[in-house]
mmCIF file of C-alpha atoms and ligand atoms in Angstrom:
data_model
loop_
_atom_site.group_PDB
_atom_site.id
_atom_site.type_symbol
_atom_site.label_atom_id
_atom_site.label_comp_id
_atom_site.label_asym_id
_atom_site.label_seq_id
_atom_site.Cartn_x
_atom_site.Cartn_y
_atom_site.Cartn_z
ATOM 1 C CA MET A 1 7.132 -14.782 -9.447
ATOM 2 C CA ALA A 2 6.349 -13.421 -6.014
ATOM 3 C CA VAL A 3 7.072 -10.616 -3.589
ATOM 4 C CA LEU A 4 8.505 -11.372 -0.145
ATOM 5 C CA VAL A 5 7.111 -9.057 2.549
ATOM 6 C CA THR A 6 9.253 -9.275 5.681
ATOM 7 C CA GLY A 7 7.423 -7.928 8.743
ATOM 8 C CA GLY A 8 4.196 -8.517 6.806
ATOM 9 C CA ALA A 9 2.174 -9.414 9.912
ATOM 10 C CA GLY A 10 2.802 -5.918 11.312
ATOM 11 C CA TYR A 11 0.839 -2.705 10.904
ATOM 12 C CA ILE A 12 2.223 -1.274 7.651
ATOM 13 C CA GLY A 13 3.335 -4.639 6.232
ATOM 14 C CA SER A 14 -0.124 -6.219 6.504
ATOM 15 C CA HIS A 15 -1.809 -3.280 4.750
ATOM 16 C CA THR A 16 0.857 -3.398 2.051
ATOM 17 C CA ALA A 17 0.385 -7.159 1.607
ATOM 18 C CA VAL A 18 -3.328 -6.558 0.925
ATOM 19 C CA VAL A 19 -2.606 -3.829 -1.638
ATOM 20 C CA LEU A 20 0.032 -5.961 -3.393
ATOM 21 C CA HIS A 21 -2.321 -8.964 -3.468
ATOM 22 C CA GLU A 22 -5.135 -6.838 -4.899
ATOM 23 C CA ALA A 23 -2.755 -5.573 -7.585
ATOM 24 C CA GLY A 24 -2.190 -9.172 -8.717
ATOM 25 C CA ARG A 25 1.135 -9.915 -7.000
ATOM 26 C CA ASP A 26 1.768 -13.278 -5.318
ATOM 27 C CA VAL A 27 2.611 -12.308 -1.752
ATOM 28 C CA VAL A 28 4.758 -14.300 0.704
ATOM 29 C CA VAL A 29 4.823 -12.986 4.273
ATOM 30 C CA LEU A 30 7.786 -13.634 6.572
ATOM 31 C CA ASP A 31 7.554 -12.476 10.182
ATOM 32 C CA ASP A 32 8.840 -13.721 13.543
ATOM 33 C CA LEU A 33 5.706 -12.360 15.298
ATOM 34 C CA SER A 34 7.930 -10.489 17.773
ATOM 35 C CA ASN A 35 5.556 -7.495 17.556
ATOM 36 C CA SER A 36 2.480 -9.042 15.955
ATOM 37 C CA SER A 37 0.206 -12.043 16.390
ATOM 38 C CA PRO A 38 -1.090 -15.083 14.506
ATOM 39 C CA ALA A 39 -4.486 -13.341 14.591
ATOM 40 C CA ALA A 40 -3.036 -10.590 12.375
ATOM 41 C CA VAL A 41 -2.024 -13.274 9.869
ATOM 42 C CA ASP A 42 -5.578 -14.675 10.015
ATOM 43 C CA ALA A 43 -7.006 -11.198 9.357
ATOM 44 C CA LEU A 44 -4.621 -10.751 6.442
ATOM 45 C CA ARG A 45 -5.597 -14.125 4.981
ATOM 46 C CA ALA A 46 -9.302 -13.269 5.350
ATOM 47 C CA LEU A 47 -8.758 -10.151 3.221
ATOM 48 C CA THR A 48 -6.507 -11.859 0.642
ATOM 49 C CA ARG A 49 -6.581 -15.641 0.313
ATOM 50 C CA PRO A 50 -6.904 -18.332 2.979
ATOM 51 C CA ASP A 51 -3.660 -19.999 1.856
ATOM 52 C CA LEU A 52 -1.511 -16.851 1.646
ATOM 53 C CA PRO A 53 2.005 -18.193 2.345
ATOM 54 C CA PHE A 54 3.256 -17.250 5.805
ATOM 55 C CA VAL A 55 6.770 -18.127 7.035
ATOM 56 C CA GLU A 56 7.407 -17.667 10.758
ATOM 57 C CA ALA A 57 11.108 -16.801 10.870
ATOM 58 C CA ASP A 58 13.637 -14.178 11.877
ATOM 59 C CA ALA A 59 14.612 -12.045 8.882
ATOM 60 C CA ALA A 60 18.210 -12.192 10.143
ATOM 61 C CA ASP A 61 18.178 -15.952 9.471
ATOM 62 C CA VAL A 62 19.788 -16.068 6.018
ATOM 63 C CA ASP A 63 18.880 -19.718 5.439
ATOM 64 C CA ALA A 64 15.222 -19.247 6.365
ATOM 65 C CA VAL A 65 14.865 -16.147 4.172
ATOM 66 C CA GLY A 66 16.736 -17.920 1.361
ATOM 67 C CA ARG A 67 14.372 -20.904 1.600
ATOM 68 C CA ALA A 68 11.338 -18.589 1.472
ATOM 69 C CA ILE A 69 12.771 -16.948 -1.657
ATOM 70 C CA ALA A 70 13.607 -20.247 -3.378
ATOM 71 C CA ASP A 71 10.411 -22.104 -2.383
ATOM 72 C CA HIS A 72 8.094 -19.374 -3.661
ATOM 73 C CA GLY A 73 9.991 -18.028 -6.675
ATOM 74 C CA VAL A 74 10.462 -14.614 -5.050
ATOM 75 C CA ASP A 75 11.910 -11.936 -7.354
ATOM 76 C CA GLU A 76 11.333 -8.774 -5.267
ATOM 77 C CA VAL A 77 11.384 -7.922 -1.569
ATOM 78 C CA VAL A 78 9.737 -5.347 0.678
ATOM 79 C CA HIS A 79 11.675 -5.282 3.936
ATOM 80 C CA PHE A 80 9.599 -3.986 6.853
ATOM 81 C CA ALA A 81 10.884 -6.301 9.609
ATOM 82 C CA ALA A 82 12.293 -4.131 12.404
ATOM 83 C CA PHE A 83 11.630 -2.903 15.925
ATOM 84 C CA LYS A 84 10.149 0.614 15.822
ATOM 85 C CA SER A 85 9.717 2.075 19.282
ATOM 86 C CA VAL A 86 11.865 5.123 20.023
ATOM 87 C CA SER A 87 11.552 4.621 23.792
ATOM 88 C CA GLY A 88 12.286 0.886 23.384
ATOM 89 C CA SER A 89 15.454 1.742 21.484
ATOM 90 C CA ILE A 90 16.650 4.079 24.235
ATOM 91 C CA ALA A 91 16.162 1.256 26.766
ATOM 92 C CA ASP A 92 17.810 -1.388 24.541
ATOM 93 C CA PRO A 93 20.073 0.230 21.931
ATOM 94 C CA ASP A 94 22.134 -2.879 21.152
ATOM 95 C CA GLY A 95 19.015 -5.060 20.825
ATOM 96 C CA TYR A 96 17.579 -2.554 18.357
ATOM 97 C CA HIS A 97 20.815 -2.428 16.397
ATOM 98 C CA ARG A 98 21.095 -6.233 16.327
ATOM 99 C CA ASN A 99 17.502 -6.711 15.157
ATOM 100 C CA ASN A 100 17.139 -3.844 12.691
ATOM 101 C CA VAL A 101 20.584 -3.916 11.108
ATOM 102 C CA GLY A 102 20.935 -7.707 11.530
ATOM 103 C CA SER A 103 17.653 -8.405 9.734
ATOM 104 C CA THR A 104 18.660 -6.105 6.883
ATOM 105 C CA VAL A 105 22.012 -7.884 6.528
ATOM 106 C CA GLY A 106 20.189 -11.250 6.570
ATOM 107 C CA VAL A 107 17.707 -10.246 3.880
ATOM 108 C CA VAL A 108 20.404 -8.737 1.632
ATOM 109 C CA GLU A 109 22.561 -11.862 1.902
ATOM 110 C CA ALA A 110 19.652 -14.182 1.172
ATOM 111 C CA MET A 111 18.691 -12.032 -1.838
ATOM 112 C CA ARG A 112 22.264 -12.139 -3.142
ATOM 113 C CA HIS A 113 22.521 -15.933 -2.762
ATOM 114 C CA ASN A 114 19.305 -16.314 -4.749
ATOM 115 C CA GLY A 115 19.938 -13.705 -7.451
ATOM 116 C CA VAL A 116 17.165 -11.318 -6.292
ATOM 117 C CA SER A 117 18.060 -7.663 -6.843
ATOM 118 C CA ARG A 118 14.981 -5.467 -6.232
ATOM 119 C CA MET A 119 14.247 -4.214 -2.718
ATOM 120 C CA VAL A 120 11.960 -1.649 -1.143
ATOM 121 C CA PHE A 121 13.124 -0.668 2.338
ATOM 122 C CA SER A 122 11.132 0.835 5.241
ATOM 123 C CA SER A 123 12.949 3.937 6.299
ATOM 124 C CA SER A 124 11.590 6.835 8.302
ATOM 125 C CA CYS A 125 11.395 10.607 8.524
ATOM 126 C CA THR A 126 13.213 10.107 11.824
ATOM 127 C CA VAL A 127 16.459 10.134 9.780
ATOM 128 C CA TYR A 128 15.998 13.932 9.380
ATOM 129 C CA GLY A 129 16.060 14.630 13.133
ATOM 130 C CA GLU A 130 14.844 18.193 13.864
ATOM 131 C CA PRO A 131 14.837 19.843 10.435
ATOM 132 C CA THR A 132 16.017 23.414 10.025
ATOM 133 C CA ASP A 133 14.230 23.946 6.689
ATOM 134 C CA LEU A 134 10.710 22.822 5.798
ATOM 135 C CA PRO A 135 9.392 20.936 3.973
ATOM 136 C CA VAL A 136 12.107 18.280 4.109
ATOM 137 C CA THR A 137 13.399 16.985 0.810
ATOM 138 C CA GLU A 138 15.436 13.822 0.343
ATOM 139 C CA ASP A 139 18.543 16.050 0.315
ATOM 140 C CA SER A 140 17.839 17.558 3.741
ATOM 141 C CA PRO A 141 20.562 16.807 6.311
ATOM 142 C CA ILE A 142 20.474 13.386 7.961
ATOM 143 C CA SER A 143 20.765 13.293 11.751
ATOM 144 C CA ALA A 144 19.577 10.447 13.951
ATOM 145 C CA SER A 145 18.308 11.740 17.285
ATOM 146 C CA ASN A 146 17.750 8.355 18.989
ATOM 147 C CA PRO A 147 19.050 4.754 18.714
ATOM 148 C CA TYR A 148 16.035 3.671 16.607
ATOM 149 C CA GLY A 149 16.779 6.460 14.126
ATOM 150 C CA ALA A 150 20.433 5.430 14.134
ATOM 151 C CA THR A 151 19.426 1.921 12.993
ATOM 152 C CA LYS A 152 17.539 3.411 10.031
ATOM 153 C CA VAL A 153 20.521 5.586 9.085
ATOM 154 C CA ALA A 154 22.830 2.537 9.375
ATOM 155 C CA CYS A 155 20.522 0.419 7.176
ATOM 156 C CA GLU A 156 20.252 3.193 4.580
ATOM 157 C CA GLU A 157 24.066 3.451 4.457
ATOM 158 C CA LEU A 158 24.468 -0.323 4.209
ATOM 159 C CA LEU A 159 21.938 -0.586 1.379
ATOM 160 C CA ALA A 160 23.500 2.340 -0.493
ATOM 161 C CA ALA A 161 26.904 0.638 -0.261
ATOM 162 C CA GLU A 162 25.445 -2.697 -1.423
ATOM 163 C CA ALA A 163 23.797 -0.983 -4.383
ATOM 164 C CA GLU A 164 27.043 0.807 -5.194
ATOM 165 C CA ALA A 165 28.847 -2.558 -5.151
ATOM 166 C CA GLY A 166 26.306 -3.826 -7.711
ATOM 167 C CA GLY A 167 23.567 -6.436 -7.662
ATOM 168 C CA LEU A 168 20.997 -4.478 -5.618
ATOM 169 C CA ASP A 169 18.474 -1.851 -6.691
ATOM 170 C CA VAL A 170 16.744 -0.334 -3.701
ATOM 171 C CA LEU A 171 14.210 2.368 -2.947
ATOM 172 C CA LEU A 172 14.515 3.706 0.614
ATOM 173 C CA LEU A 173 11.004 4.878 1.486
ATOM 174 C CA ARG A 174 11.075 7.466 4.263
ATOM 175 C CA TYR A 175 7.623 7.304 5.838
ATOM 176 C CA PHE A 176 6.190 10.222 7.764
ATOM 177 C CA ASN A 177 3.530 9.408 10.417
ATOM 178 C CA PRO A 178 1.297 6.502 9.339
ATOM 179 C CA VAL A 179 -2.202 6.350 10.828
ATOM 180 C CA GLY A 180 -5.541 4.839 9.842
ATOM 181 C CA ALA A 181 -6.595 1.309 8.995
ATOM 182 C CA HIS A 182 -8.044 -0.815 6.218
ATOM 183 C CA ALA A 183 -11.540 0.417 5.250
ATOM 184 C CA SER A 184 -13.062 -2.912 6.360
ATOM 185 C CA GLY A 185 -12.135 -2.155 9.974
ATOM 186 C CA ASP A 186 -10.635 -5.644 10.221
ATOM 187 C CA LEU A 187 -6.963 -4.807 9.725
ATOM 188 C CA GLY A 188 -5.328 -2.125 11.815
ATOM 189 C CA GLU A 189 -2.693 -1.063 14.305
ATOM 190 C CA ASP A 190 -2.517 -3.203 17.449
ATOM 191 C CA PRO A 191 0.251 -1.868 19.689
ATOM 192 C CA ARG A 192 1.470 -4.010 22.574
ATOM 193 C CA GLY A 193 1.236 -2.358 25.985
ATOM 194 C CA THR A 194 0.896 1.403 26.257
ATOM 195 C CA PRO A 195 0.952 3.027 22.819
ATOM 196 C CA ASP A 196 3.841 5.438 22.167
ATOM 197 C CA ASN A 197 2.131 7.070 19.213
ATOM 198 C CA LEU A 198 -0.523 9.782 19.217
ATOM 199 C CA VAL A 199 -3.394 8.256 17.235
ATOM 200 C CA PRO A 200 -3.357 4.754 18.789
ATOM 201 C CA TYR A 201 -3.317 6.351 22.268
ATOM 202 C CA LEU A 202 -6.085 8.794 21.378
ATOM 203 C CA MET A 203 -8.243 5.959 19.968
ATOM 204 C CA GLN A 204 -7.768 3.837 23.103
ATOM 205 C CA VAL A 205 -8.996 6.812 25.151
ATOM 206 C CA ALA A 206 -11.986 7.246 22.839
ATOM 207 C CA VAL A 207 -12.919 3.566 23.109
ATOM 208 C CA GLY A 208 -12.660 3.653 26.908
ATOM 209 C CA ARG A 209 -9.458 1.667 27.447
ATOM 210 C CA ARG A 210 -7.573 4.701 28.792
ATOM 211 C CA GLU A 211 -8.726 7.765 30.684
ATOM 212 C CA SER A 212 -7.177 10.729 28.984
ATOM 213 C CA LEU A 213 -4.610 11.668 26.348
ATOM 214 C CA SER A 214 -1.582 13.673 27.456
ATOM 215 C CA VAL A 215 -0.742 16.383 24.924
ATOM 216 C CA PHE A 216 3.030 16.648 25.099
ATOM 217 C CA GLY A 217 3.663 20.398 25.108
ATOM 218 C CA ASP A 218 1.742 23.491 24.022
ATOM 219 C CA ASP A 219 4.701 25.874 24.050
ATOM 220 C CA TYR A 220 6.289 25.000 20.710
ATOM 221 C CA ASP A 221 6.918 27.615 18.053
ATOM 222 C CA THR A 222 3.807 26.616 16.080
ATOM 223 C CA PRO A 223 0.474 28.420 15.530
ATOM 224 C CA ASP A 224 -1.306 26.642 18.423
ATOM 225 C CA GLY A 225 1.810 25.714 20.409
ATOM 226 C CA SER A 226 1.517 21.934 19.871
ATOM 227 C CA ALA A 227 3.922 19.955 17.686
ATOM 228 C CA ILE A 228 3.327 19.417 13.967
ATOM 229 C CA ARG A 229 3.643 16.180 11.947
ATOM 230 C CA ASP A 230 2.794 14.926 8.459
ATOM 231 C CA TYR A 231 0.197 12.168 9.078
ATOM 232 C CA ILE A 232 -0.355 9.771 6.198
ATOM 233 C CA HIS A 233 -3.056 7.126 5.707
ATOM 234 C CA VAL A 234 -1.546 3.636 6.001
ATOM 235 C CA VAL A 235 -3.315 2.539 2.791
ATOM 236 C CA ASP A 236 -1.783 5.486 0.889
ATOM 237 C CA LEU A 237 1.553 4.347 2.299
ATOM 238 C CA ALA A 238 0.839 0.768 1.190
ATOM 239 C CA GLU A 239 0.044 2.018 -2.307
ATOM 240 C CA GLY A 240 3.382 3.851 -2.293
ATOM 241 C CA HIS A 241 5.086 0.449 -1.924
ATOM 242 C CA LEU A 242 3.219 -0.917 -4.925
ATOM 243 C CA ALA A 243 4.306 2.129 -6.944
ATOM 244 C CA ALA A 244 7.896 1.643 -5.762
ATOM 245 C CA LEU A 245 7.962 -2.050 -6.767
ATOM 246 C CA ASP A 246 6.480 -1.146 -10.163
ATOM 247 C CA ALA A 247 9.131 1.551 -10.652
ATOM 248 C CA LEU A 248 11.917 -0.908 -9.794
ATOM 249 C CA ALA A 249 10.481 -3.599 -12.091
ATOM 250 C CA ALA A 250 10.164 -1.126 -14.974
ATOM 251 C CA ASP A 251 13.602 0.345 -14.222
ATOM 252 C CA ARG A 252 12.179 3.876 -14.202
ATOM 253 C CA GLY A 253 15.233 5.820 -13.018
ATOM 254 C CA SER A 254 15.478 3.584 -9.994
ATOM 255 C CA ARG A 255 18.811 1.796 -10.526
ATOM 256 C CA GLY A 256 21.124 1.828 -7.522
ATOM 257 C CA CYS A 257 19.829 3.297 -4.286
ATOM 258 C CA THR A 258 17.354 6.193 -4.063
ATOM 259 C CA ALA A 259 15.636 7.699 -1.030
ATOM 260 C CA VAL A 260 12.020 8.843 -1.441
ATOM 261 C CA ASN A 261 9.762 10.646 1.055
ATOM 262 C CA LEU A 262 6.275 9.188 1.528
ATOM 263 C CA GLY A 263 4.196 11.910 3.151
ATOM 264 C CA THR A 264 1.270 14.148 2.243
ATOM 265 C CA GLY A 265 3.154 17.444 2.328
ATOM 266 C CA THR A 266 0.720 18.855 4.937
ATOM 267 C CA GLY A 267 1.483 19.280 8.622
ATOM 268 C CA TYR A 268 -1.111 19.044 11.393
ATOM 269 C CA SER A 269 -0.610 19.875 15.048
ATOM 270 C CA VAL A 270 -1.533 17.570 17.935
ATOM 271 C CA LEU A 271 -4.482 19.888 18.699
ATOM 272 C CA ASP A 272 -5.580 19.741 15.021
ATOM 273 C CA VAL A 273 -5.620 15.930 15.264
ATOM 274 C CA LEU A 274 -7.611 16.059 18.510
ATOM 275 C CA ALA A 275 -10.164 18.412 16.948
ATOM 276 C CA ALA A 276 -10.513 16.222 13.839
ATOM 277 C CA ALA A 277 -10.851 13.100 16.002
ATOM 278 C CA GLY A 278 -13.612 14.785 18.036
ATOM 279 C CA ARG A 279 -15.498 15.541 14.788
ATOM 280 C CA VAL A 280 -15.102 12.014 13.448
ATOM 281 C CA ILE A 281 -15.961 10.269 16.734
ATOM 282 C CA GLY A 282 -18.827 12.654 17.502
ATOM 283 C CA ARG A 283 -17.608 13.798 20.924
ATOM 284 C CA PRO A 284 -14.481 15.391 22.362
ATOM 285 C CA VAL A 285 -11.605 13.102 23.357
ATOM 286 C CA PRO A 286 -10.565 13.692 26.993
ATOM 287 C CA HIS A 287 -7.089 15.199 27.167
ATOM 288 C CA GLN A 288 -4.822 17.436 29.199
ATOM 289 C CA VAL A 289 -1.707 19.366 28.288
ATOM 290 C CA VAL A 290 1.483 18.189 30.003
ATOM 291 C CA GLY A 291 5.161 18.989 29.463
ATOM 292 C CA ARG A 292 7.093 18.227 26.298
ATOM 293 C CA ARG A 293 8.199 14.623 25.696
ATOM 294 C CA ASP A 294 11.983 14.207 25.791
ATOM 295 C CA GLY A 295 13.521 13.957 22.353
ATOM 296 C CA ASP A 296 10.447 15.218 20.441
ATOM 297 C CA ILE A 297 10.966 17.532 17.507
ATOM 298 C CA GLN A 298 8.635 20.469 17.052
ATOM 299 C CA ARG A 299 7.759 20.507 13.351
ATOM 300 C CA ILE A 300 8.216 18.263 10.333
ATOM 301 C CA TRP A 301 6.418 17.664 7.068
ATOM 302 C CA ALA A 302 7.500 16.239 3.745
ATOM 303 C CA ASP A 303 8.164 17.562 0.317
ATOM 304 C CA PRO A 304 6.508 14.610 -1.469
ATOM 305 C CA SER A 305 7.330 15.758 -5.022
ATOM 306 C CA LEU A 306 10.035 13.177 -5.743
ATOM 307 C CA ALA A 307 7.532 10.364 -5.059
ATOM 308 C CA ALA A 308 5.160 11.950 -7.577
ATOM 309 C CA ASP A 309 7.912 12.365 -10.196
ATOM 310 C CA LEU A 310 9.691 9.030 -9.757
ATOM 311 C CA LEU A 311 6.873 6.715 -8.657
ATOM 312 C CA GLY A 312 3.790 8.499 -10.000
ATOM 313 C CA TRP A 313 2.376 8.285 -6.458
ATOM 314 C CA ARG A 314 0.647 10.860 -4.279
ATOM 315 C CA ALA A 315 -1.204 10.438 -0.978
ATOM 316 C CA GLY A 316 -4.932 10.955 -1.580
ATOM 317 C CA ARG A 317 -6.622 10.430 1.776
ATOM 318 C CA GLY A 318 -7.129 13.324 4.197
ATOM 319 C CA LEU A 319 -6.888 13.552 7.991
ATOM 320 C CA ASP A 320 -10.615 12.923 8.624
ATOM 321 C CA GLU A 321 -10.519 9.729 6.529
ATOM 322 C CA MET A 322 -7.396 8.539 8.386
ATOM 323 C CA LEU A 323 -9.123 9.061 11.724
ATOM 324 C CA ALA A 324 -12.487 7.636 10.611
ATOM 325 C CA ASP A 325 -10.807 4.452 9.385
ATOM 326 C CA HIS A 326 -8.687 4.165 12.537
ATOM 327 C CA TRP A 327 -11.811 4.681 14.653
ATOM 328 C CA ARG A 328 -13.739 1.989 12.740
ATOM 329 C CA TRP A 329 -10.912 -0.512 13.424
ATOM 330 C CA GLN A 330 -10.757 0.512 17.097
ATOM 331 C CA GLN A 331 -14.528 0.144 17.556
ATOM 332 C CA ARG A 332 -14.657 -3.251 15.835
ATOM 333 C CA HIS A 333 -11.580 -4.458 17.740
ATOM 334 C CA PRO A 334 -11.464 -2.460 20.994
ATOM 335 C CA ASP A 335 -8.802 -4.758 22.459
ATOM 336 C CA GLY A 336 -6.944 -5.408 19.200
ATOM 337 C CA TYR A 337 -6.599 -8.738 17.419
ATOM 338 C CA ALA A 338 -6.108 -10.782 20.581
ATOM 339 C CA ALA A 339 -9.670 -10.404 21.717
ATOM 340 C CA THR A 340 -11.273 -11.231 18.361
HETATM 341 P P1 NAD B 1 5.182 -3.302 13.355
HETATM 342 O O1 NAD B 1 5.942 -3.581 14.601
HETATM 343 O O2 NAD B 1 3.700 -3.318 13.406
HETATM 344 O O3 NAD B 1 5.640 -4.318 12.208
HETATM 345 C C1 NAD B 1 6.941 -4.826 12.131
HETATM 346 C C2 NAD B 1 6.827 -6.349 11.974
HETATM 347 O O4 NAD B 1 8.148 -6.887 11.851
HETATM 348 C C3 NAD B 1 6.185 -7.006 13.183
HETATM 349 O O5 NAD B 1 5.146 -7.879 12.742
HETATM 350 C C4 NAD B 1 7.318 -7.793 13.845
HETATM 351 O O6 NAD B 1 6.870 -8.997 14.440
HETATM 352 C C5 NAD B 1 8.230 -8.049 12.662
HETATM 353 N N1 NAD B 1 9.655 -8.207 12.975
HETATM 354 C C6 NAD B 1 10.437 -7.422 13.747
HETATM 355 N N2 NAD B 1 11.708 -7.887 13.739
HETATM 356 C C7 NAD B 1 11.709 -8.993 12.949
HETATM 357 C C8 NAD B 1 12.704 -9.898 12.528
HETATM 358 N N3 NAD B 1 13.969 -9.794 12.946
HETATM 359 N N4 NAD B 1 12.360 -10.909 11.699
HETATM 360 C C9 NAD B 1 11.068 -11.052 11.273
HETATM 361 N N5 NAD B 1 10.086 -10.212 11.628
HETATM 362 C C10 NAD B 1 10.411 -9.192 12.460
HETATM 363 O O7 NAD B 1 5.722 -1.908 12.792
HETATM 364 P P2 NAD B 1 5.195 -1.031 11.565
HETATM 365 O O8 NAD B 1 4.659 0.234 12.099
HETATM 366 O O9 NAD B 1 4.375 -1.840 10.670
HETATM 367 O O10 NAD B 1 6.586 -0.685 10.889
HETATM 368 C C11 NAD B 1 7.072 -1.379 9.772
HETATM 369 C C12 NAD B 1 8.367 -0.777 9.326
HETATM 370 O O11 NAD B 1 8.177 0.605 9.025
HETATM 371 C C13 NAD B 1 9.490 -0.824 10.349
HETATM 372 O O12 NAD B 1 10.715 -1.033 9.680
HETATM 373 C C14 NAD B 1 9.465 0.561 10.956
HETATM 374 O O13 NAD B 1 10.703 0.928 11.480
HETATM 375 C C15 NAD B 1 9.098 1.401 9.753
HETATM 376 N N6 NAD B 1 8.473 2.687 10.070
HETATM 377 C C16 NAD B 1 7.356 2.710 10.871
HETATM 378 C C17 NAD B 1 6.754 3.922 11.165
HETATM 379 C C18 NAD B 1 5.582 4.017 12.084
HETATM 380 O O14 NAD B 1 5.335 5.076 12.654
HETATM 381 N N7 NAD B 1 4.789 2.950 12.257
HETATM 382 C C19 NAD B 1 7.280 5.106 10.613
HETATM 383 C C20 NAD B 1 8.407 5.035 9.792
HETATM 384 C C21 NAD B 1 8.984 3.797 9.528
HETATM 385 C C1 WQD B 2 3.206 12.559 17.236
HETATM 386 C C2 WQD B 2 2.961 13.842 18.024
HETATM 387 C C3 WQD B 2 3.990 13.848 20.194
HETATM 388 C C4 WQD B 2 1.637 10.680 21.978
HETATM 389 C C5 WQD B 2 7.448 8.539 15.988
HETATM 390 C C6 WQD B 2 8.866 8.140 15.771
HETATM 391 C C7 WQD B 2 9.228 8.263 14.329
HETATM 392 C C8 WQD B 2 8.240 7.523 13.437
HETATM 393 C C9 WQD B 2 6.844 7.898 13.745
HETATM 394 C C10 WQD B 2 9.041 5.300 13.013
HETATM 395 C C11 WQD B 2 4.210 14.332 18.760
HETATM 396 C C12 WQD B 2 2.491 13.905 20.303
HETATM 397 C C13 WQD B 2 2.167 11.609 21.107
HETATM 398 C C14 WQD B 2 0.865 11.146 23.080
HETATM 399 C C15 WQD B 2 1.178 13.401 22.313
HETATM 400 N N1 WQD B 2 8.283 6.112 13.641
HETATM 401 N N2 WQD B 2 1.930 12.933 21.268
HETATM 402 N N3 WQD B 2 0.653 12.488 23.187
HETATM 403 O O1 WQD B 2 7.022 11.268 17.629
HETATM 404 O O2 WQD B 2 6.319 12.031 15.330
HETATM 405 O O3 WQD B 2 7.322 9.866 15.578
HETATM 406 O O4 WQD B 2 6.606 7.733 15.159
HETATM 407 O O5 WQD B 2 9.893 5.535 12.227
HETATM 408 O O6 WQD B 2 10.490 7.740 14.208
HETATM 409 O O7 WQD B 2 9.680 9.014 16.535
HETATM 410 O O8 WQD B 2 5.049 10.186 16.466
HETATM 411 O O9 WQD B 2 2.802 9.514 17.172
HETATM 412 O O10 WQD B 2 4.692 9.444 18.849
HETATM 413 O O11 WQD B 2 3.823 11.639 18.105
HETATM 414 O O12 WQD B 2 0.965 14.601 22.455
HETATM 415 O O13 WQD B 2 0.404 10.352 23.907
HETATM 416 O O14 WQD B 2 1.989 13.562 19.040
HETATM 417 O O15 WQD B 2 4.599 14.673 21.159
HETATM 418 O O16 WQD B 2 4.182 15.721 18.728
HETATM 419 P P1 WQD B 2 6.475 10.935 16.328
HETATM 420 P P2 WQD B 2 4.065 10.100 17.691
#
């Protein structure tokens, strides 16, 4: 029996593939490499096994996903494959909808045709929009504030309806802000072009690829005026997927469709992250405050208690460890996988 990891050549998928492999699962990666590279697959194989099965295919291709399931005896799926850039989704809303919802439809159909019922789905805290009450629980109101978020809401609704119709048991994992890298420094986040996200941008400044980080706003209603997020180590997140698959396999209250927050429960501001990065790197990271970024929310952090109760999982790694691991990856691979 094996686990199919769609989007497994990407940032979170590759770290999860390593954790699943180390836990004794047979891992099959399926990815179309639309936002990752063959070098990421090589890095993943170096940390797992040289012959780790890799299928280059679009997850929306029902036949290709079905073949991967049948050829490798897959009995559970983690579905990461999606586009994830908020700005990209504003520029290309229909492309985002087609890819993110289309791939989810493709994977569900292929699972159904092959009698596979257990799925873990990559959702996001973006489904909460700007929360009115903190921390956010899984019952907090859902409100997509951009086309990317709308694709996650649409996928959640589709999967809930499929589960309701029978034949699918799914855990919707709502990730907060993943950062960090594998402790080896040889697996990490390798954004194409200019990074949208805070930590990849900050690390590219620190390594000399970019001049200075723009801090988007210091006039929020927060203690230091900069916006607050719940940053989570990508390996903690990966371990959350292992716990979710184990809960589904053991049928621990996970029949049907259940949403679960994966966060630490602690919020840090942009200026907190900059200060921690300066400590970890050993020198301040050049930055300047600019205006707010359109569409940004001011504060969000998770109530992670359902994950502890249902999955027996809690995030264990702190902000300094996240940044130290991210920095190790960035130093060992200053230009990402391509240059190694
Ligand atoms: P990523 O872009 O690094 O990884 C996604 C992978 O999916 C890439 O390797 C890409 O090539 C592949 N892919 C995309 N569309 C595909 C398709 N149709 N068929 C096959 N492969 C396809 O992104 P990530 O940060 O690892 O995100 C993984 C998942 O987690 C996504 O669903 C994303 O929306 C979700 N998520 C990410 C974050 C975050 O901040 N990184 C937060 C919450 C949720
Ligand atoms: C974090 C903070 C920025 C860059 C996005 C998606 C969300 C989820 C996670 C997928 C914010 C500030 C950033 C910079 C900055 N992804 N910042 N300078 O916006 O919380 O969430 O990624 O599901 O859906 O929206 O993450 O890393 O972009 O920003 O000051 O150059 O850092 O304003 O306060 P965000 P982020």
